[in-house]
mmCIF file of C-alpha atoms in Angstrom:
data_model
loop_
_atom_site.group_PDB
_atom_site.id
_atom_site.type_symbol
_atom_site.label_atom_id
_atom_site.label_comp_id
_atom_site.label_asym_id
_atom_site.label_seq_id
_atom_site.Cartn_x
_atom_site.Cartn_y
_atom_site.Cartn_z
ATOM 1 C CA UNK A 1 -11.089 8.333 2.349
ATOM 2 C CA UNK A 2 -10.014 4.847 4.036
ATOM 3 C CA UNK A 3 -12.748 2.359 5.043
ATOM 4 C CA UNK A 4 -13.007 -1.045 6.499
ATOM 5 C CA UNK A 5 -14.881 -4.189 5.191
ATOM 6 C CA UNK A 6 -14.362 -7.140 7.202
ATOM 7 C CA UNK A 7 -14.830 -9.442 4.483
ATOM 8 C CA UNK A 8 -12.067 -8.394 1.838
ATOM 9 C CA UNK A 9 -9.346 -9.927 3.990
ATOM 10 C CA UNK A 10 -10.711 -13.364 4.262
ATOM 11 C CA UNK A 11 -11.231 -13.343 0.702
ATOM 12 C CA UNK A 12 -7.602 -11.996 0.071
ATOM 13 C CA UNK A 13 -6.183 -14.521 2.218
ATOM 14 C CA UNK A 14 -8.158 -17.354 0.516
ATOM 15 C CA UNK A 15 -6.195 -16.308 -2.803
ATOM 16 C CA UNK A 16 -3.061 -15.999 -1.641
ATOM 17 C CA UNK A 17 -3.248 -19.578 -0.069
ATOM 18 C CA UNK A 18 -4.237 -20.855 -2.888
ATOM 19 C CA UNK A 19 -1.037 -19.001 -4.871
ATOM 20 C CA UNK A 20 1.258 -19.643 -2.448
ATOM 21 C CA UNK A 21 1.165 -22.202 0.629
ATOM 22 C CA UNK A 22 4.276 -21.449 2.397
ATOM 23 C CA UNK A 23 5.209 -20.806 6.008
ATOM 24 C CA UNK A 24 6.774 -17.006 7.309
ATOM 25 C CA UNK A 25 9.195 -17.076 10.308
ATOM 26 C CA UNK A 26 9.837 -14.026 11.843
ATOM 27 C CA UNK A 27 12.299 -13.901 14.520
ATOM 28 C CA UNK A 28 14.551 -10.701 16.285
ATOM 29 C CA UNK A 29 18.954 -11.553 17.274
ATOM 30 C CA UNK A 30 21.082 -9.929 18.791
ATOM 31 C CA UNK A 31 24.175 -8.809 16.403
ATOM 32 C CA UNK A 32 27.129 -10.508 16.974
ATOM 33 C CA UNK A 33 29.375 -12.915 14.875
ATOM 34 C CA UNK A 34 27.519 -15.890 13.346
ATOM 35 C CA UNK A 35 24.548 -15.118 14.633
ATOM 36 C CA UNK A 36 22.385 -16.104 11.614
ATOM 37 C CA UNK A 37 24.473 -18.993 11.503
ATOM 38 C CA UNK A 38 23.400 -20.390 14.324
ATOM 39 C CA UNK A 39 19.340 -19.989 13.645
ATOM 40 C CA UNK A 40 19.784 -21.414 10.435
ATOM 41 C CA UNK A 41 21.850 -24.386 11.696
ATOM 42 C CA UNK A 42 18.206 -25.015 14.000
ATOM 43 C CA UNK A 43 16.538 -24.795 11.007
ATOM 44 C CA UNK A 44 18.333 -27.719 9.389
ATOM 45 C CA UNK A 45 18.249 -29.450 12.739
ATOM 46 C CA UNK A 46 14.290 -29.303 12.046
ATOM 47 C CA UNK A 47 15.080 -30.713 8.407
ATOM 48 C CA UNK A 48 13.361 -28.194 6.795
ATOM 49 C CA UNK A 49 14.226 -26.244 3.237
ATOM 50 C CA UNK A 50 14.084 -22.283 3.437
ATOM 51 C CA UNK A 51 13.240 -20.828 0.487
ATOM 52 C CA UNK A 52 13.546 -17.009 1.508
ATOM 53 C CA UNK A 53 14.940 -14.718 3.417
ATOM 54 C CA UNK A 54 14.893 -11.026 4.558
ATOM 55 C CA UNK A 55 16.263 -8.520 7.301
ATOM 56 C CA UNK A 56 15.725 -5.275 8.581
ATOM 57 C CA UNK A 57 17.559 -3.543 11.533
ATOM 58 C CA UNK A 58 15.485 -4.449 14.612
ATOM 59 C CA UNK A 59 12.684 -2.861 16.729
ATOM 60 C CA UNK A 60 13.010 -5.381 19.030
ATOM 61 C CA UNK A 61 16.592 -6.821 19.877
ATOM 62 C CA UNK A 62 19.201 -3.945 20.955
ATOM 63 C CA UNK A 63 21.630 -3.663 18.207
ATOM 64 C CA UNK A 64 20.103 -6.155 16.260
ATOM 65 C CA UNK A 65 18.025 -7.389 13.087
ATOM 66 C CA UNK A 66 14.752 -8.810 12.628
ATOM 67 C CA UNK A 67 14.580 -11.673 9.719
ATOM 68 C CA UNK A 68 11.558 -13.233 8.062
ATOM 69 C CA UNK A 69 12.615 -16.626 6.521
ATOM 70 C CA UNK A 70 9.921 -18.890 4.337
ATOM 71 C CA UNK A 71 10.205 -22.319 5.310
ATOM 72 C CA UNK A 72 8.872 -25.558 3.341
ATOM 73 C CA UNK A 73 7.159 -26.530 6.215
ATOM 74 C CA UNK A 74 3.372 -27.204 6.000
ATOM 75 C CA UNK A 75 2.330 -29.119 8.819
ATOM 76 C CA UNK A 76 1.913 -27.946 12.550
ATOM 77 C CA UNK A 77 4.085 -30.368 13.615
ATOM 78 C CA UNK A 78 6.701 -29.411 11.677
ATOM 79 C CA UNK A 79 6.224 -25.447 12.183
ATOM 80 C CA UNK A 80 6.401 -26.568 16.064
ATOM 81 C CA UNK A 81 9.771 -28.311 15.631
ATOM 82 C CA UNK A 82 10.974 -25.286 13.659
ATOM 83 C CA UNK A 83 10.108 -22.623 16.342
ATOM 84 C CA UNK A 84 11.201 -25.102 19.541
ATOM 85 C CA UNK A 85 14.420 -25.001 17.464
ATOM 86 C CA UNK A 86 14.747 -21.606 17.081
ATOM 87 C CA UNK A 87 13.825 -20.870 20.845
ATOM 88 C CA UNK A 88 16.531 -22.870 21.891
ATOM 89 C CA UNK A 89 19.031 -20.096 20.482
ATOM 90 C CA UNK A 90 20.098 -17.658 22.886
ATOM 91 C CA UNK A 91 20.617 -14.929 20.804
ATOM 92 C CA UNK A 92 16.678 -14.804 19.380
ATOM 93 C CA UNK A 93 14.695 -11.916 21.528
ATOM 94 C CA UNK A 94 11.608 -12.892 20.045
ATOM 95 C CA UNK A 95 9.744 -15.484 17.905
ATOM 96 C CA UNK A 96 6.509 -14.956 15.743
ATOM 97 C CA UNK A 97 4.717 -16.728 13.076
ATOM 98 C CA UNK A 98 3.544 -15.402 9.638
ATOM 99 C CA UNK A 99 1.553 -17.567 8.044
ATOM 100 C CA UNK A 100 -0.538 -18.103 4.235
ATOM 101 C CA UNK A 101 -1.208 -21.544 5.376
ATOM 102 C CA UNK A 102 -4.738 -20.849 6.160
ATOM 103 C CA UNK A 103 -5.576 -24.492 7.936
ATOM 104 C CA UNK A 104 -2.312 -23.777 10.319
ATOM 105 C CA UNK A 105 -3.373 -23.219 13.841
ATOM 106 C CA UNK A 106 -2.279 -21.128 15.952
ATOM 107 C CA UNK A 107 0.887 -22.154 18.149
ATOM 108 C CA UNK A 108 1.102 -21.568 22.399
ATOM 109 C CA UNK A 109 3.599 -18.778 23.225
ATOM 110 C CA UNK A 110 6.596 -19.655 25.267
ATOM 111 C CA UNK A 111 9.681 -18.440 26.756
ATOM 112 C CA UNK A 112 11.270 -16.386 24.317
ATOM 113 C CA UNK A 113 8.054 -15.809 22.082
ATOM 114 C CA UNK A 114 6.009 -13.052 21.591
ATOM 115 C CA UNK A 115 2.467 -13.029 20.584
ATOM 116 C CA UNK A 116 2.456 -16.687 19.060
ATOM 117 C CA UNK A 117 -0.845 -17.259 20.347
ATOM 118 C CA UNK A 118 -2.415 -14.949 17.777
ATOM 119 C CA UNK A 119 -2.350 -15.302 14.057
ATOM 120 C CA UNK A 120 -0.755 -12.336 12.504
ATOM 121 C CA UNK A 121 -2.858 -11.161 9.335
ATOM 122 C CA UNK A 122 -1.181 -11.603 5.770
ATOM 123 C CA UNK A 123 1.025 -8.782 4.562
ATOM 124 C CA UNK A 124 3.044 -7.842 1.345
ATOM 125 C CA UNK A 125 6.513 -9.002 1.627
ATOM 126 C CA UNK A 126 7.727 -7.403 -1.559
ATOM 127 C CA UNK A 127 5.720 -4.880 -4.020
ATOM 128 C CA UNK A 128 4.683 -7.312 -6.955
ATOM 129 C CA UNK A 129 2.474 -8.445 -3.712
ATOM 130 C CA UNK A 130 0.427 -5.429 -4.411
ATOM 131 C CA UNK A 131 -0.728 -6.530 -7.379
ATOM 132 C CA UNK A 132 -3.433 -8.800 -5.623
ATOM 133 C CA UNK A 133 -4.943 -5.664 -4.772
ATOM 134 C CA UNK A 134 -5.892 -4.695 -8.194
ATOM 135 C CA UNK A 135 -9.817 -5.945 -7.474
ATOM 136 C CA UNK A 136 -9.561 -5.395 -3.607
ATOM 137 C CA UNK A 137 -11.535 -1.840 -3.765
ATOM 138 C CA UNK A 138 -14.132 -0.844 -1.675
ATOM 139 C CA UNK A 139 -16.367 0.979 -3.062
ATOM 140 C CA UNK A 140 -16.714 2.839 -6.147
ATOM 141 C CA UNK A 141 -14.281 1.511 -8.773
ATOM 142 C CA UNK A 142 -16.609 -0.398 -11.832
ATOM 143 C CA UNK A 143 -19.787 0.863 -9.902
ATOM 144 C CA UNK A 144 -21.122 3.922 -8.601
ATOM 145 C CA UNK A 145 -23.405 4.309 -5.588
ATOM 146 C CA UNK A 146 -26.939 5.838 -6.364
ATOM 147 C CA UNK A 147 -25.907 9.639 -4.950
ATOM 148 C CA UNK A 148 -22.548 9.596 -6.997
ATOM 149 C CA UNK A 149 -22.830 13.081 -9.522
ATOM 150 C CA UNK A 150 -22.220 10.608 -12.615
ATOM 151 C CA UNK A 151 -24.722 7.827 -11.657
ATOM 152 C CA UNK A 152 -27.074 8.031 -14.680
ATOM 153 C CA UNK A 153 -24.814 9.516 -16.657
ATOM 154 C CA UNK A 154 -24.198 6.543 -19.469
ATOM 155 C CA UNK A 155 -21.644 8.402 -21.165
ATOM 156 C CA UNK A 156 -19.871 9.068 -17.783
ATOM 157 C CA UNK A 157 -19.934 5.419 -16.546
ATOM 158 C CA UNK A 158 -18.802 3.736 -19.994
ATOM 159 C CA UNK A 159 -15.964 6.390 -19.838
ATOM 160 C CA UNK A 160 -14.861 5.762 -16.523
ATOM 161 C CA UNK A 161 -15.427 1.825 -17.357
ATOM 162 C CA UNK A 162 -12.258 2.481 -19.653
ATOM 163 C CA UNK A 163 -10.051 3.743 -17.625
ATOM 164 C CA UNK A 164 -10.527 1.697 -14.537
ATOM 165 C CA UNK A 165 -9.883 -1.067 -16.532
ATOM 166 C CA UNK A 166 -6.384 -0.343 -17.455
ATOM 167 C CA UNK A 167 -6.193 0.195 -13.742
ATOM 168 C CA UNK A 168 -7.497 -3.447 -12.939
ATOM 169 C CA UNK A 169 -5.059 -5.164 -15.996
ATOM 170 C CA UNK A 170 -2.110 -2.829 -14.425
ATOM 171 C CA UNK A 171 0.759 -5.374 -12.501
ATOM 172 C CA UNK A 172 3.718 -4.021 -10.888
ATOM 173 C CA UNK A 173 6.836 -3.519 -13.606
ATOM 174 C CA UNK A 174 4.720 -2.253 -16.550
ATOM 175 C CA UNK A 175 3.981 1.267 -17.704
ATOM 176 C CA UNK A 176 1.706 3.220 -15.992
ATOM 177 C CA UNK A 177 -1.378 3.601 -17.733
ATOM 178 C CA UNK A 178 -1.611 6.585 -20.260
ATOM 179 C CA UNK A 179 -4.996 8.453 -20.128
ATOM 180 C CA UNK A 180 -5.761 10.933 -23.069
ATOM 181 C CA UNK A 181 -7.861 13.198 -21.371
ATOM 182 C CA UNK A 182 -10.986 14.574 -22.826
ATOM 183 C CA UNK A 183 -11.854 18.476 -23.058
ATOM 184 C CA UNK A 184 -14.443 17.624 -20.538
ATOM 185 C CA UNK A 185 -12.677 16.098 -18.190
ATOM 186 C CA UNK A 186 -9.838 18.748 -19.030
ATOM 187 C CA UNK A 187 -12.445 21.639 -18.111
ATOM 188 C CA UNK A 188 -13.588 19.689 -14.361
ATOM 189 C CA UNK A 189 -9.539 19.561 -13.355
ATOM 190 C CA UNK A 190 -9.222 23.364 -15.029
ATOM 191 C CA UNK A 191 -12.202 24.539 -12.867
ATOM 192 C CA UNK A 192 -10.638 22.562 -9.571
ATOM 193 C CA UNK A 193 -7.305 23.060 -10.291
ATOM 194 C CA UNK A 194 -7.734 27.366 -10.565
ATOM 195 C CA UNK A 195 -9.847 27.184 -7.504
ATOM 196 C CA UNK A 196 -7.392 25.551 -5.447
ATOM 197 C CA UNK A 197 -4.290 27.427 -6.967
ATOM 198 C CA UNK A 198 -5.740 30.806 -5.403
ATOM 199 C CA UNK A 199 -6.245 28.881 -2.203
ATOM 200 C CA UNK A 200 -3.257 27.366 -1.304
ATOM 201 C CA UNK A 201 -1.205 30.310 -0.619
ATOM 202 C CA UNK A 202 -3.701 30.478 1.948
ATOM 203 C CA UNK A 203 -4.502 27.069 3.348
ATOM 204 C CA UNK A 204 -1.457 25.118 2.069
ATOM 205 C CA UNK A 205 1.716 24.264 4.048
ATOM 206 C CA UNK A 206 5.078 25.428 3.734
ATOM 207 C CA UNK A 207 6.060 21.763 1.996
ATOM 208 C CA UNK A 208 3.410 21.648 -0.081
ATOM 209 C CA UNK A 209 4.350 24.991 -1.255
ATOM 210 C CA UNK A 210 7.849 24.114 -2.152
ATOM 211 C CA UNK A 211 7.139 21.351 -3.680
ATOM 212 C CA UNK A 212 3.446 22.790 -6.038
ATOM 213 C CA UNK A 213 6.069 24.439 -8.432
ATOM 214 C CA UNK A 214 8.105 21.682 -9.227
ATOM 215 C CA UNK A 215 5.347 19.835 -9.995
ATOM 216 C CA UNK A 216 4.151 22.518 -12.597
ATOM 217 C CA UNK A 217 7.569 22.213 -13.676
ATOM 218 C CA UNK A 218 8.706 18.909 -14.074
ATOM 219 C CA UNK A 219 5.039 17.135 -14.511
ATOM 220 C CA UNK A 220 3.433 19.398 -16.465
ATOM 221 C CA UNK A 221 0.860 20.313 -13.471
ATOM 222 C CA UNK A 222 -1.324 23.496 -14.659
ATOM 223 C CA UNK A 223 -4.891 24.524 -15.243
ATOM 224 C CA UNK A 224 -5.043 23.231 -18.802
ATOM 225 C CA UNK A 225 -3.167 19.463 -18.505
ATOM 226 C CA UNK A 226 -4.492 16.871 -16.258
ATOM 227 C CA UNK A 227 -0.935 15.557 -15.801
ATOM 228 C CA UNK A 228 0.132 11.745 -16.147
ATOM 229 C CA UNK A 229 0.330 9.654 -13.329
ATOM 230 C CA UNK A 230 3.881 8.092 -15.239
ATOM 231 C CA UNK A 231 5.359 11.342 -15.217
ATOM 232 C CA UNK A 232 4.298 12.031 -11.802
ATOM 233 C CA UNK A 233 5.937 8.617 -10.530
ATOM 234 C CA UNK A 234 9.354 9.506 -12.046
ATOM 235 C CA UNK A 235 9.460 12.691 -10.242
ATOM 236 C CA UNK A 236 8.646 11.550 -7.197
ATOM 237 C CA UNK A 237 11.081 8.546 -7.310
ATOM 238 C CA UNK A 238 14.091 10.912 -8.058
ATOM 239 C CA UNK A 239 12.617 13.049 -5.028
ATOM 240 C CA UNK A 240 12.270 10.338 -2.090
ATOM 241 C CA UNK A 241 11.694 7.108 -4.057
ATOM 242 C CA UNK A 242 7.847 7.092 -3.626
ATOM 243 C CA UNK A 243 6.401 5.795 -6.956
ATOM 244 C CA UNK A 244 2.700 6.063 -8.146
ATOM 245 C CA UNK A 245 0.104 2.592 -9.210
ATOM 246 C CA UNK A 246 -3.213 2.854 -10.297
ATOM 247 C CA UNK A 247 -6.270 1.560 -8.359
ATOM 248 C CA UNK A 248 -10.001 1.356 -9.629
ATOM 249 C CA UNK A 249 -11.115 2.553 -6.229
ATOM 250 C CA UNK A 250 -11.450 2.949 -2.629
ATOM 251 C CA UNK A 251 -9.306 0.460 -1.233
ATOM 252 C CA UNK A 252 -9.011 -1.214 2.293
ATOM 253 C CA UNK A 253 -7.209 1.132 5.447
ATOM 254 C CA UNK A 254 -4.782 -1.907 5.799
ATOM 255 C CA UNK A 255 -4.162 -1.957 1.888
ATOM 256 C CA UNK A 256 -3.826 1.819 1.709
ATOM 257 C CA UNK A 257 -1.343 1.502 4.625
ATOM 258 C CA UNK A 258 0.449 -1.663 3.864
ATOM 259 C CA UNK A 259 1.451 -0.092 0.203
ATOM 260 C CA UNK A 260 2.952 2.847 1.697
ATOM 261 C CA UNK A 261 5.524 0.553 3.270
ATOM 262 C CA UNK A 262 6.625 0.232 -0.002
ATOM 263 C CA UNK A 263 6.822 3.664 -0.737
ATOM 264 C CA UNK A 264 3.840 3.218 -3.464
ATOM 265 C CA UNK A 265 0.740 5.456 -3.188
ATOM 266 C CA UNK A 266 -2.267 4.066 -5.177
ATOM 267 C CA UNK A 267 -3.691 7.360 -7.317
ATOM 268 C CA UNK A 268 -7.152 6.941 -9.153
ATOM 269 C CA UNK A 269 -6.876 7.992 -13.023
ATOM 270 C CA UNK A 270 -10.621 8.958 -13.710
ATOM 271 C CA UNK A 271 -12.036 12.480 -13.125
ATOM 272 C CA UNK A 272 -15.190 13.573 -11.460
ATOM 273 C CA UNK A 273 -18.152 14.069 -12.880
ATOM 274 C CA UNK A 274 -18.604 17.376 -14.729
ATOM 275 C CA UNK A 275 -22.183 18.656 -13.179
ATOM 276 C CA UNK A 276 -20.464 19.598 -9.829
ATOM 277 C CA UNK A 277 -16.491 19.671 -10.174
ATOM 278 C CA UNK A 278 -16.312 20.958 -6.143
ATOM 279 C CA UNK A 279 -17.414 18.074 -4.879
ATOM 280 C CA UNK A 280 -16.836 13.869 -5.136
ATOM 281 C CA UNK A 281 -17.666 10.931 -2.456
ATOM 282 C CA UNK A 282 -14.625 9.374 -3.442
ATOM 283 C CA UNK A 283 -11.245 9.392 -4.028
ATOM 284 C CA UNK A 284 -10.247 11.305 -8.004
ATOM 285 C CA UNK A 285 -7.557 12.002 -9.551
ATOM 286 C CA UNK A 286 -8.227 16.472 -8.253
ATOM 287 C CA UNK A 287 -7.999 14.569 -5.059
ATOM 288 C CA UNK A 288 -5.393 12.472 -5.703
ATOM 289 C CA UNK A 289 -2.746 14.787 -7.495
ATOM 290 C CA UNK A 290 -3.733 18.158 -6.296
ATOM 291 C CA UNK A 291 -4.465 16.728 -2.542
ATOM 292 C CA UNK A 292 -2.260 13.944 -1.653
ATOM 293 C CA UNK A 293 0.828 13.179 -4.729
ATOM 294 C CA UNK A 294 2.751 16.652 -3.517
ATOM 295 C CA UNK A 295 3.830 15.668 0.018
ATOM 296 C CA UNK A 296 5.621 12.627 -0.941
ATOM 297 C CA UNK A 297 7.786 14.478 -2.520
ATOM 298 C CA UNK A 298 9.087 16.470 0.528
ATOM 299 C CA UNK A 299 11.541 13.761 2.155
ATOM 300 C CA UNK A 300 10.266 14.483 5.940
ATOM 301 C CA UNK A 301 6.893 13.492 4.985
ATOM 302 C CA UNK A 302 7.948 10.895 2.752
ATOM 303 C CA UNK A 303 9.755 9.012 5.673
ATOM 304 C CA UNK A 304 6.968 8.859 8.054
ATOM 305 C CA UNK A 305 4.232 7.862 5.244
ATOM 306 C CA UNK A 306 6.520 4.798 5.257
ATOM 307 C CA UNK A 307 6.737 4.863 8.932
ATOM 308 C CA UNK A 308 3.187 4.371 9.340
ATOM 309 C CA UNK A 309 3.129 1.746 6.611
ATOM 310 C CA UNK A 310 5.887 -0.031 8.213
ATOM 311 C CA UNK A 311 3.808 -0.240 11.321
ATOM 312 C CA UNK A 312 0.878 -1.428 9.366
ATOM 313 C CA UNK A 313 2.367 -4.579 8.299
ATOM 314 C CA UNK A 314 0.991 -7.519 9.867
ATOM 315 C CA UNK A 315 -0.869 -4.898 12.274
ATOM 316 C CA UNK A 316 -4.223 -6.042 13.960
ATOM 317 C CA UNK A 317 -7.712 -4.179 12.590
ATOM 318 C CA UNK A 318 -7.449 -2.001 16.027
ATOM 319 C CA UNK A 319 -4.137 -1.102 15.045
ATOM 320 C CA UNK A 320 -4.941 -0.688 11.363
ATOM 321 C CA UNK A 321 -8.151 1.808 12.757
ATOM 322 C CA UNK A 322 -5.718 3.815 14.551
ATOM 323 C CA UNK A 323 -2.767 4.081 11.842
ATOM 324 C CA UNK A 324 -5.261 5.095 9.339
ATOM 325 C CA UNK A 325 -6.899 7.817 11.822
ATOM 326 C CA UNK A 326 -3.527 9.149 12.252
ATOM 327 C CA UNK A 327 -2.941 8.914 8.882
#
């Protein structure tokens, strides 16, 4: 259900520019005893301010940690003076930039540096980041292609209208959306959700097994309640920390991906159309909750979702094409 559109990044990265102009060091040391000191004593050599800082244990330096540092530095010049200056500390295995400066050009590589020759693309650095997805779908969403079930349905579209709206005004910290259900829309999930009850003994996996009860139990999950994506969240956070949003749509691979870094799945809220409940062209919330939501509760599965998200972070669209293949 993940596609690519080559222009939603450029606009993305136009907005977040104009949000925030900073500049994102990355850089890998080796642990040992004042060994941040010394790469932020080159950062004052450079006379520059940082303004944030983060860590991780490395993937790149043996027994050591990888940092991303925002620096007040907008120039190239200056961006130069603060990577020469970090180079020149022994104990840094590797030097990259991470930029939302969109008129920065790219730097030459050098020894000590990895990769500085290519731009790396913009990334979430914490999860209020993903609320700049909120309009960033696809396909889908406020519209509906001319084959969708529910095209000239008016009653259909002004219903789904509502609720992808709350999902467009949602930002990270507030309550998830509450969506009272109709008895239509309660019959399409009864007439999926019997359907796929009888086949999952079947078809299902030993996880998903496990886990299809508890989710009956603790979400109300059965053929009569199209549970709440709140309740849902809760669960899953107590279970392995993975936490629900809402989404109007189909997003990007690299936003799908880059989210689950985060341990955040984005789950649609609306319901297919009634006229054929077995079948959608995009992502609902029968997909959503009765396909996807019960694996991230199992911990093993939970793990490498963020694995893969992890790796998606600042990944190139090859990369991104691959992860989300995998994926």
């Amino acid at each position: 259900m993940l596609q690519r559109n080559p222009h939603v990044s450029q606009t993305h990265h136009d907005a977040v520019t104009m949000r925030e102009l900073r500049t994102t060091l990355f850089f890998s040391v080796q642990d040992q005893v004042g060994a941040l000191d010394e790469c932020l004593h080159a950062l004052k050599a450079a006379d520059v301010s940082m303004t944030r800082i983060e860590s991780r244990p490395s993937k790149v330096a043996e027994r050591g940690y990888d940092f991303f540092v925002d620096i007040d530095a907008r120039t190239k010049e200056l961006v130069e003076c603060v990577v020469e200056e970090i180079k020149r500390v022994k104990i840094v295995r590797d030097v990259r930039i991470v930029s939302s400066l969109g008129a920065l050009e790219s730097l030459g590589g050098g020894e000590g540096s990895q990769g500085l020759d290519q731009q790396v693309p913009w990334f979430p650095r914490k999860v209020s980041d993903l609320d700049t997805f909120a309009e960033k779908v696809l396909e889908m969403g406020e519209e509906l292609s001319s084959d969708h079930p529910g095209a000239k349905d008016p009653v259909y579209r002004r219903r789904r209208m509502e609720i992808v709206q709350k999902a467009k005004e949602y930002r990270s910290g507030q309550p998830l959306p509450h969506i009272d259900y109709t008895e239509q829309e309660k019959d399409t999930w009864r007439q999926v959700y019997t359907r796929l009850r009888d086949m999952y003994p079947k078809y299902a996996c030993r996880e998903f097994l496990h886990v299809l009860p508890l989710l009956e139990q603790n979400c109300a999950y059965g053929p009569d309640n199209i549970p709440q994506i709140e309740d849902i969240s809760r669960f899953l956070k107590d279970c392995t920390g993975f936490t629900l949003r809402p989404v109007m749509g189909l997003l990007t691979p690299r936003d799908f991906l880059n989210s689950l870094a985060f341990r955040v799945f984005h789950s649609t809220q609306y319901i297919r159309h009634h006229s054929d409940p077995y079948y959608t062209p995009e992502p609902d919330c029968c997909h959503e909750l009765l396909g996807h939501v019960p694996l991230f509760a199992d911990p093993n599965f939970a793990e490498l979702a963020q694995e893969v998200g992890l790796a998606s972070l600042g990944a190139s669209d090859e990369d991104i094409e691959k992860l989300a293949t995998i994926f």
